[in-house]
Amino acid sequence: MTASEPDAPALELRSVESGYGETIVLRDIDLTVPASSVVGLLGPNGAGKSTLLKTVSGVLRPSKGSVWLHGSDVTTTPVHVRARDGLCHIPEGRAIYRSLSVRENLVMQAPKGQEAGA
């Protein structure tokens, strides 16, 4: 990832379309998450929450649109590079370390030598 832009949103989706094979789940999604903010994603089962998160983290590649992280287009950036840069997908209910707290599981994903949220 290139150096981030100082005033850029932490995360931005621009006209994103994504899904599974021929099934489009997300259509024309625009989302901006300002830097230093906390956001909740709410909706009923089947509304596309997991698809959105998989698309943001790179597990799914959008068929249209783009994903931006701190002012850099990461639409085609591989999952492992996004994770190295601090963006990863940790699905609920599938924790590798079930005995750890949510915070401890997130800290496990932090880059070596850093603590997530510190």
Short mmCIF file of N, CA, C and O in Angstrom, two decimals:
data_model
loop_
_atom_site.label_atom_id
_atom_site.label_comp_id
_atom_site.label_asym_id
_atom_site.label_seq_id
_atom_site.Cartn_x
_atom_site.Cartn_y
_atom_site.Cartn_z
N MET A 1 0.84 -1.17 0.00
CA MET A 1 0.00 0.00 0.00
C MET A 1 0.89 1.23 0.00
O MET A 1 1.93 1.26 0.63
N THR A 2 0.46 2.24 -0.69
CA THR A 2 1.20 3.50 -0.72
C THR A 2 0.94 4.28 0.55
O THR A 2 0.04 3.96 1.32
N ALA A 3 1.71 5.34 0.76
CA ALA A 3 1.53 6.18 1.93
C ALA A 3 0.11 6.74 1.95
O ALA A 3 -0.45 7.10 0.92
N SER A 4 -0.47 6.81 3.15
CA SER A 4 -1.85 7.28 3.25
C SER A 4 -1.92 8.79 3.15
O SER A 4 -0.99 9.51 3.46
N GLU A 5 -3.08 9.26 2.68
CA GLU A 5 -3.33 10.69 2.59
C GLU A 5 -3.78 11.16 3.97
O GLU A 5 -4.63 10.53 4.60
N PRO A 6 -3.25 12.29 4.48
CA PRO A 6 -3.53 12.72 5.85
C PRO A 6 -5.01 12.96 6.16
O PRO A 6 -5.45 12.65 7.25
N ASP A 7 -5.78 13.50 5.24
CA ASP A 7 -7.19 13.80 5.50
C ASP A 7 -8.14 12.77 4.89
O ASP A 7 -9.36 13.00 4.87
N ALA A 8 -7.62 11.68 4.41
CA ALA A 8 -8.44 10.67 3.74
C ALA A 8 -9.27 9.89 4.77
O ALA A 8 -8.86 9.70 5.91
N PRO A 9 -10.45 9.42 4.35
CA PRO A 9 -11.23 8.55 5.23
C PRO A 9 -10.46 7.27 5.53
O PRO A 9 -9.62 6.83 4.73
N ALA A 10 -10.75 6.66 6.66
CA ALA A 10 -10.12 5.39 6.99
C ALA A 10 -10.50 4.33 5.96
O ALA A 10 -9.68 3.53 5.53
N LEU A 11 -11.76 4.35 5.55
CA LEU A 11 -12.27 3.36 4.60
C LEU A 11 -13.30 4.03 3.70
O LEU A 11 -14.11 4.84 4.16
N GLU A 12 -13.26 3.68 2.42
CA GLU A 12 -14.23 4.23 1.48
C GLU A 12 -14.57 3.18 0.42
O GLU A 12 -13.68 2.55 -0.14
N LEU A 13 -15.84 3.00 0.18
CA LEU A 13 -16.31 2.15 -0.91
C LEU A 13 -16.98 3.05 -1.92
O LEU A 13 -17.80 3.90 -1.54
N ARG A 14 -16.64 2.87 -3.18
CA ARG A 14 -17.17 3.70 -4.25
C ARG A 14 -17.88 2.83 -5.28
O ARG A 14 -17.24 2.07 -6.01
N SER A 15 -19.20 2.92 -5.32
CA SER A 15 -20.03 2.21 -6.29
C SER A 15 -19.72 0.72 -6.36
O SER A 15 -19.63 0.13 -7.43
N VAL A 16 -19.58 0.08 -5.20
CA VAL A 16 -19.18 -1.33 -5.14
C VAL A 16 -20.34 -2.25 -5.45
O VAL A 16 -21.46 -2.08 -4.96
N GLU A 17 -20.05 -3.25 -6.28
CA GLU A 17 -20.95 -4.35 -6.58
C GLU A 17 -20.19 -5.63 -6.29
O GLU A 17 -19.05 -5.78 -6.74
N SER A 18 -20.79 -6.53 -5.52
CA SER A 18 -20.08 -7.74 -5.13
C SER A 18 -21.07 -8.85 -4.84
O SER A 18 -22.24 -8.60 -4.55
N GLY A 19 -20.61 -10.09 -4.94
CA GLY A 19 -21.47 -11.23 -4.66
C GLY A 19 -20.72 -12.53 -4.88
O GLY A 19 -19.50 -12.58 -4.81
N TYR A 20 -21.49 -13.56 -5.19
CA TYR A 20 -20.95 -14.91 -5.32
C TYR A 20 -21.36 -15.47 -6.67
O TYR A 20 -22.54 -15.72 -6.90
N GLY A 21 -20.40 -15.63 -7.56
CA GLY A 21 -20.70 -16.12 -8.89
C GLY A 21 -21.65 -15.17 -9.61
O GLY A 21 -21.39 -13.98 -9.71
N GLU A 22 -22.77 -15.68 -10.09
CA GLU A 22 -23.76 -14.86 -10.80
C GLU A 22 -24.69 -14.10 -9.86
O GLU A 22 -25.47 -13.26 -10.29
N THR A 23 -24.62 -14.41 -8.57
CA THR A 23 -25.52 -13.79 -7.60
C THR A 23 -24.91 -12.49 -7.07
O THR A 23 -23.89 -12.51 -6.38
N ILE A 24 -25.54 -11.37 -7.38
CA ILE A 24 -25.08 -10.08 -6.90
C ILE A 24 -25.77 -9.81 -5.56
O ILE A 24 -27.00 -9.82 -5.47
N VAL A 25 -24.98 -9.58 -4.53
CA VAL A 25 -25.50 -9.33 -3.19
C VAL A 25 -25.47 -7.84 -2.87
O VAL A 25 -26.39 -7.30 -2.28
N LEU A 26 -24.39 -7.19 -3.25
CA LEU A 26 -24.24 -5.75 -3.02
C LEU A 26 -24.30 -5.03 -4.37
O LEU A 26 -23.60 -5.42 -5.30
N ARG A 27 -25.09 -3.98 -4.44
CA ARG A 27 -25.23 -3.26 -5.71
C ARG A 27 -25.10 -1.76 -5.45
O ARG A 27 -25.84 -1.20 -4.65
N ASP A 28 -24.11 -1.14 -6.10
CA ASP A 28 -23.92 0.31 -6.05
C ASP A 28 -23.78 0.84 -4.61
O ASP A 28 -24.47 1.77 -4.20
N ILE A 29 -22.87 0.24 -3.86
CA ILE A 29 -22.66 0.62 -2.45
C ILE A 29 -21.61 1.72 -2.37
O ILE A 29 -20.48 1.57 -2.85
N ASP A 30 -21.99 2.83 -1.73
CA ASP A 30 -21.07 3.92 -1.40
C ASP A 30 -21.04 4.01 0.12
O ASP A 30 -22.10 4.06 0.76
N LEU A 31 -19.86 4.02 0.70
CA LEU A 31 -19.70 4.08 2.15
C LEU A 31 -18.43 4.82 2.47
O LEU A 31 -17.39 4.58 1.85
N THR A 32 -18.50 5.74 3.43
CA THR A 32 -17.32 6.45 3.88
C THR A 32 -17.23 6.33 5.40
O THR A 32 -18.19 6.64 6.10
N VAL A 33 -16.09 5.85 5.87
CA VAL A 33 -15.82 5.76 7.30
C VAL A 33 -14.70 6.75 7.61
O VAL A 33 -13.55 6.53 7.20
N PRO A 34 -15.03 7.85 8.30
CA PRO A 34 -13.99 8.84 8.61
C PRO A 34 -12.89 8.25 9.50
O PRO A 34 -13.13 7.31 10.28
N ALA A 35 -11.69 8.80 9.39
CA ALA A 35 -10.59 8.38 10.25
C ALA A 35 -10.97 8.60 11.71
O ALA A 35 -11.75 9.51 12.03
N SER A 36 -10.47 7.76 12.58
CA SER A 36 -10.68 7.85 14.04
C SER A 36 -12.14 7.75 14.43
O SER A 36 -12.57 8.37 15.41
N SER A 37 -12.93 6.99 13.70
CA SER A 37 -14.33 6.81 14.06
C SER A 37 -14.62 5.34 14.32
O SER A 37 -13.86 4.46 13.94
N VAL A 38 -15.74 5.10 14.96
CA VAL A 38 -16.22 3.75 15.22
C VAL A 38 -17.56 3.62 14.51
O VAL A 38 -18.42 4.50 14.62
N VAL A 39 -17.74 2.53 13.77
CA VAL A 39 -18.94 2.34 12.97
C VAL A 39 -19.52 0.96 13.25
O VAL A 39 -18.79 -0.01 13.39
N GLY A 40 -20.83 0.90 13.33
CA GLY A 40 -21.52 -0.37 13.46
C GLY A 40 -22.25 -0.70 12.17
O GLY A 40 -22.77 0.19 11.50
N LEU A 41 -22.26 -1.95 11.80
CA LEU A 41 -22.96 -2.40 10.59
C LEU A 41 -24.09 -3.32 11.04
O LEU A 41 -23.85 -4.41 11.58
N LEU A 42 -25.32 -2.85 10.87
CA LEU A 42 -26.49 -3.57 11.36
C LEU A 42 -27.40 -3.96 10.20
O LEU A 42 -27.48 -3.26 9.20
N GLY A 43 -28.11 -5.06 10.36
CA GLY A 43 -29.09 -5.48 9.37
C GLY A 43 -29.52 -6.90 9.63
O GLY A 43 -28.85 -7.65 10.34
N PRO A 44 -30.64 -7.31 9.04
CA PRO A 44 -31.14 -8.67 9.25
C PRO A 44 -30.28 -9.70 8.52
O PRO A 44 -29.46 -9.35 7.66
N ASN A 45 -30.50 -10.96 8.85
CA ASN A 45 -29.81 -12.04 8.14
C ASN A 45 -30.09 -11.92 6.65
O ASN A 45 -31.22 -11.62 6.24
N GLY A 46 -29.06 -12.10 5.85
CA GLY A 46 -29.21 -12.05 4.40
C GLY A 46 -29.16 -10.67 3.79
O GLY A 46 -29.37 -10.51 2.59
N ALA A 47 -28.87 -9.65 4.61
CA ALA A 47 -28.85 -8.27 4.11
C ALA A 47 -27.55 -7.91 3.40
O ALA A 47 -27.48 -6.88 2.74
N GLY A 48 -26.50 -8.74 3.54
CA GLY A 48 -25.24 -8.47 2.86
C GLY A 48 -24.12 -7.98 3.76
O GLY A 48 -23.06 -7.57 3.27
N LYS A 49 -24.31 -8.04 5.08
CA LYS A 49 -23.26 -7.57 6.00
C LYS A 49 -21.96 -8.35 5.83
O LYS A 49 -20.89 -7.75 5.69
N SER A 50 -22.04 -9.66 5.83
CA SER A 50 -20.82 -10.48 5.68
C SER A 50 -20.19 -10.30 4.30
O SER A 50 -18.97 -10.24 4.18
N THR A 51 -21.02 -10.18 3.28
CA THR A 51 -20.49 -9.95 1.93
C THR A 51 -19.75 -8.62 1.87
O THR A 51 -18.67 -8.53 1.28
N LEU A 52 -20.30 -7.60 2.51
CA LEU A 52 -19.63 -6.30 2.55
C LEU A 52 -18.28 -6.41 3.24
O LEU A 52 -17.26 -5.93 2.72
N LEU A 53 -18.23 -7.07 4.39
CA LEU A 53 -16.98 -7.19 5.13
C LEU A 53 -15.96 -8.04 4.36
O LEU A 53 -14.76 -7.72 4.36
N LYS A 54 -16.40 -9.08 3.70
CA LYS A 54 -15.49 -9.91 2.89
C LYS A 54 -14.94 -9.11 1.71
O LYS A 54 -13.79 -9.28 1.32
N THR A 55 -15.77 -8.24 1.15
CA THR A 55 -15.33 -7.41 0.03
C THR A 55 -14.31 -6.38 0.50
O THR A 55 -13.29 -6.16 -0.14
N VAL A 56 -14.57 -5.75 1.63
CA VAL A 56 -13.64 -4.76 2.18
C VAL A 56 -12.30 -5.40 2.50
O VAL A 56 -11.24 -4.83 2.19
N SER A 57 -12.31 -6.59 3.09
CA SER A 57 -11.06 -7.23 3.50
C SER A 57 -10.34 -7.93 2.36
O SER A 57 -9.20 -8.35 2.51
N GLY A 58 -11.00 -8.07 1.20
CA GLY A 58 -10.34 -8.69 0.05
C GLY A 58 -10.62 -10.16 -0.13
O GLY A 58 -10.12 -10.77 -1.07
N VAL A 59 -11.41 -10.75 0.76
CA VAL A 59 -11.78 -12.16 0.59
C VAL A 59 -12.61 -12.32 -0.68
O VAL A 59 -12.46 -13.30 -1.40
N LEU A 60 -13.46 -11.32 -0.96
CA LEU A 60 -14.19 -11.25 -2.22
C LEU A 60 -13.71 -10.02 -2.98
O LEU A 60 -13.48 -8.98 -2.37
N ARG A 61 -13.58 -10.13 -4.27
CA ARG A 61 -13.22 -8.98 -5.11
C ARG A 61 -14.50 -8.42 -5.73
O ARG A 61 -15.29 -9.17 -6.29
N PRO A 62 -14.70 -7.11 -5.62
CA PRO A 62 -15.92 -6.54 -6.22
C PRO A 62 -15.91 -6.70 -7.74
O PRO A 62 -14.86 -6.62 -8.37
N SER A 63 -17.09 -6.92 -8.31
CA SER A 63 -17.20 -7.00 -9.76
C SER A 63 -17.22 -5.61 -10.38
O SER A 63 -16.91 -5.44 -11.55
N LYS A 64 -17.59 -4.61 -9.57
CA LYS A 64 -17.56 -3.20 -10.00
C LYS A 64 -17.19 -2.35 -8.79
O LYS A 64 -17.35 -2.77 -7.65
N GLY A 65 -16.72 -1.14 -9.06
CA GLY A 65 -16.42 -0.20 -7.99
C GLY A 65 -15.04 -0.40 -7.40
O GLY A 65 -14.22 -1.18 -7.91
N SER A 66 -14.78 0.32 -6.30
CA SER A 66 -13.46 0.26 -5.70
C SER A 66 -13.52 0.41 -4.18
O SER A 66 -14.47 0.96 -3.62
N VAL A 67 -12.48 -0.12 -3.53
CA VAL A 67 -12.32 -0.07 -2.08
C VAL A 67 -11.05 0.73 -1.78
O VAL A 67 -9.99 0.43 -2.35
N TRP A 68 -11.17 1.73 -0.91
CA TRP A 68 -10.05 2.61 -0.58
C TRP A 68 -9.76 2.53 0.91
O TRP A 68 -10.68 2.55 1.73
N LEU A 69 -8.49 2.42 1.26
CA LEU A 69 -8.04 2.38 2.65
C LEU A 69 -7.07 3.53 2.86
O LEU A 69 -6.01 3.58 2.22
N HIS A 70 -7.43 4.48 3.70
CA HIS A 70 -6.59 5.65 4.00
C HIS A 70 -6.12 6.36 2.73
O HIS A 70 -4.96 6.77 2.63
N GLY A 71 -7.01 6.48 1.75
CA GLY A 71 -6.69 7.21 0.53
C GLY A 71 -5.99 6.42 -0.55
O GLY A 71 -5.67 6.96 -1.61
N SER A 72 -5.78 5.11 -0.33
CA SER A 72 -5.14 4.26 -1.34
C SER A 72 -6.14 3.24 -1.85
O SER A 72 -6.85 2.60 -1.06
N ASP A 73 -6.18 3.07 -3.16
CA ASP A 73 -7.07 2.09 -3.77
C ASP A 73 -6.51 0.69 -3.49
O ASP A 73 -5.41 0.35 -3.93
N VAL A 74 -7.27 -0.12 -2.75
CA VAL A 74 -6.83 -1.47 -2.41
C VAL A 74 -7.72 -2.54 -3.06
O VAL A 74 -7.69 -3.70 -2.66
N THR A 75 -8.48 -2.14 -4.06
CA THR A 75 -9.45 -3.03 -4.69
C THR A 75 -8.81 -4.34 -5.15
O THR A 75 -9.40 -5.41 -4.98
N THR A 76 -7.63 -4.29 -5.70
CA THR A 76 -6.96 -5.50 -6.19
C THR A 76 -5.82 -5.96 -5.28
O THR A 76 -5.11 -6.90 -5.62
N THR A 77 -5.68 -5.33 -4.13
CA THR A 77 -4.61 -5.70 -3.19
C THR A 77 -4.95 -7.05 -2.55
O THR A 77 -6.07 -7.24 -2.06
N PRO A 78 -4.00 -7.99 -2.53
CA PRO A 78 -4.26 -9.31 -1.94
C PRO A 78 -4.61 -9.22 -0.45
O PRO A 78 -4.21 -8.29 0.25
N VAL A 79 -5.34 -10.23 0.03
CA VAL A 79 -5.78 -10.29 1.42
C VAL A 79 -4.60 -10.17 2.39
O VAL A 79 -4.68 -9.42 3.36
N HIS A 80 -3.50 -10.88 2.13
CA HIS A 80 -2.38 -10.87 3.08
C HIS A 80 -1.73 -9.49 3.18
O HIS A 80 -1.24 -9.12 4.24
N VAL A 81 -1.76 -8.72 2.10
CA VAL A 81 -1.20 -7.37 2.14
C VAL A 81 -2.13 -6.45 2.94
O VAL A 81 -1.67 -5.65 3.75
N ARG A 82 -3.43 -6.59 2.73
CA ARG A 82 -4.39 -5.80 3.51
C ARG A 82 -4.26 -6.12 4.99
O ARG A 82 -4.31 -5.23 5.84
N ALA A 83 -4.09 -7.39 5.32
CA ALA A 83 -3.93 -7.79 6.72
C ALA A 83 -2.66 -7.19 7.31
O ALA A 83 -2.66 -6.68 8.43
N ARG A 84 -1.60 -7.20 6.54
CA ARG A 84 -0.34 -6.59 6.99
C ARG A 84 -0.53 -5.10 7.27
O ARG A 84 0.06 -4.54 8.19
N ASP A 85 -1.39 -4.47 6.48
CA ASP A 85 -1.65 -3.03 6.63
C ASP A 85 -2.74 -2.74 7.66
O ASP A 85 -3.14 -1.59 7.83
N GLY A 86 -3.22 -3.78 8.35
CA GLY A 86 -4.15 -3.58 9.45
C GLY A 86 -5.61 -3.82 9.13
O GLY A 86 -6.48 -3.55 9.96
N LEU A 87 -5.91 -4.35 7.95
CA LEU A 87 -7.30 -4.61 7.57
C LEU A 87 -7.48 -6.11 7.38
O LEU A 87 -6.91 -6.70 6.47
N CYS A 88 -8.25 -6.74 8.26
CA CYS A 88 -8.45 -8.18 8.14
C CYS A 88 -9.88 -8.54 8.50
O CYS A 88 -10.61 -7.74 9.09
N HIS A 89 -10.28 -9.73 8.14
CA HIS A 89 -11.63 -10.23 8.38
C HIS A 89 -11.55 -11.34 9.41
O HIS A 89 -10.88 -12.34 9.18
N ILE A 90 -12.22 -11.15 10.55
CA ILE A 90 -12.27 -12.18 11.59
C ILE A 90 -13.74 -12.52 11.79
O ILE A 90 -14.45 -11.82 12.51
N PRO A 91 -14.24 -13.57 11.12
CA PRO A 91 -15.67 -13.88 11.21
C PRO A 91 -16.08 -14.33 12.61
O PRO A 91 -15.36 -15.10 13.25
N GLU A 92 -17.23 -13.86 13.05
CA GLU A 92 -17.78 -14.21 14.35
C GLU A 92 -18.14 -15.70 14.36
O GLU A 92 -18.59 -16.23 13.36
N GLY A 93 -17.89 -16.34 15.48
CA GLY A 93 -18.26 -17.74 15.62
C GLY A 93 -17.26 -18.72 15.04
O GLY A 93 -17.42 -19.91 15.17
N ARG A 94 -16.18 -18.23 14.43
CA ARG A 94 -15.19 -19.13 13.84
C ARG A 94 -13.80 -18.82 14.38
O ARG A 94 -12.81 -18.99 13.69
N ALA A 95 -13.75 -18.32 15.61
CA ALA A 95 -12.47 -17.92 16.20
C ALA A 95 -11.54 -19.12 16.30
O ALA A 95 -11.96 -20.21 16.67
N ILE A 96 -10.30 -18.91 15.96
CA ILE A 96 -9.31 -19.97 16.08
C ILE A 96 -9.05 -20.26 17.55
O ILE A 96 -8.89 -21.39 17.96
N TYR A 97 -9.04 -19.18 18.36
CA TYR A 97 -8.74 -19.29 19.78
C TYR A 97 -10.00 -18.98 20.58
O TYR A 97 -10.20 -17.87 21.04
N ARG A 98 -10.86 -19.96 20.75
CA ARG A 98 -12.16 -19.76 21.39
C ARG A 98 -12.02 -19.32 22.86
O ARG A 98 -12.93 -18.68 23.39
N SER A 99 -10.93 -19.66 23.52
CA SER A 99 -10.77 -19.30 24.93
C SER A 99 -10.36 -17.83 25.11
O SER A 99 -10.41 -17.31 26.21
N LEU A 100 -9.97 -17.16 24.01
CA LEU A 100 -9.55 -15.77 24.11
C LEU A 100 -10.75 -14.83 24.01
O LEU A 100 -11.75 -15.15 23.38
N SER A 101 -10.61 -13.64 24.61
CA SER A 101 -11.65 -12.62 24.50
C SER A 101 -11.62 -12.03 23.08
O SER A 101 -10.70 -12.28 22.31
N VAL A 102 -12.64 -11.21 22.77
CA VAL A 102 -12.67 -10.53 21.47
C VAL A 102 -11.41 -9.69 21.31
O VAL A 102 -10.73 -9.74 20.28
N ARG A 103 -11.07 -8.91 22.35
CA ARG A 103 -9.87 -8.06 22.29
C ARG A 103 -8.62 -8.91 22.05
O ARG A 103 -7.79 -8.56 21.22
N GLU A 104 -8.50 -10.01 22.76
CA GLU A 104 -7.31 -10.86 22.60
C GLU A 104 -7.23 -11.44 21.18
O GLU A 104 -6.14 -11.53 20.61
N ASN A 105 -8.37 -11.84 20.61
CA ASN A 105 -8.36 -12.33 19.23
C ASN A 105 -7.94 -11.24 18.26
O ASN A 105 -7.21 -11.49 17.30
N LEU A 106 -8.39 -10.00 18.49
CA LEU A 106 -8.00 -8.89 17.62
C LEU A 106 -6.52 -8.57 17.77
O LEU A 106 -5.84 -8.29 16.79
N VAL A 107 -6.01 -8.61 18.99
CA VAL A 107 -4.59 -8.35 19.22
C VAL A 107 -3.74 -9.38 18.48
O VAL A 107 -2.68 -9.06 17.95
N MET A 108 -4.24 -10.61 18.39
CA MET A 108 -3.51 -11.67 17.67
C MET A 108 -3.33 -11.31 16.19
O MET A 108 -2.39 -11.77 15.55
N GLN A 109 -4.20 -10.45 15.64
CA GLN A 109 -4.12 -10.06 14.24
C GLN A 109 -3.27 -8.81 14.01
O GLN A 109 -2.99 -8.46 12.88
N ALA A 110 -2.85 -8.17 15.11
CA ALA A 110 -2.06 -6.95 14.98
C ALA A 110 -0.68 -7.26 14.40
O ALA A 110 -0.14 -8.35 14.61
N PRO A 111 -0.12 -6.33 13.63
CA PRO A 111 1.22 -6.53 13.12
C PRO A 111 2.22 -6.79 14.25
O PRO A 111 2.05 -6.27 15.37
N LYS A 112 3.22 -7.59 13.98
CA LYS A 112 4.22 -7.93 14.98
C LYS A 112 4.80 -6.67 15.62
O LYS A 112 5.19 -5.72 14.93
N GLY A 113 4.82 -6.64 16.95
CA GLY A 113 5.38 -5.50 17.67
C GLY A 113 4.38 -4.42 17.97
O GLY A 113 4.70 -3.43 18.61
N GLN A 114 3.12 -4.59 17.52
CA GLN A 114 2.08 -3.59 17.77
C GLN A 114 0.91 -4.26 18.44
O GLN A 114 0.65 -5.44 18.23
N GLU A 115 0.18 -3.48 19.23
CA GLU A 115 -1.06 -3.97 19.81
C GLU A 115 -2.20 -3.26 19.13
O GLU A 115 -2.19 -2.03 19.01
N ALA A 116 -3.19 -4.00 18.67
CA ALA A 116 -4.34 -3.39 18.00
C ALA A 116 -5.02 -2.41 18.93
O ALA A 116 -5.24 -2.70 20.10
N GLY A 117 -5.35 -1.25 18.41
CA GLY A 117 -6.08 -0.25 19.18
C GLY A 117 -5.24 0.49 20.20
O GLY A 117 -5.75 1.30 20.95
N ALA A 118 -3.96 0.24 20.23
CA ALA A 118 -3.10 0.92 21.22
C ALA A 118 -2.72 2.30 20.74
O ALA A 118 -2.79 2.64 19.63
#
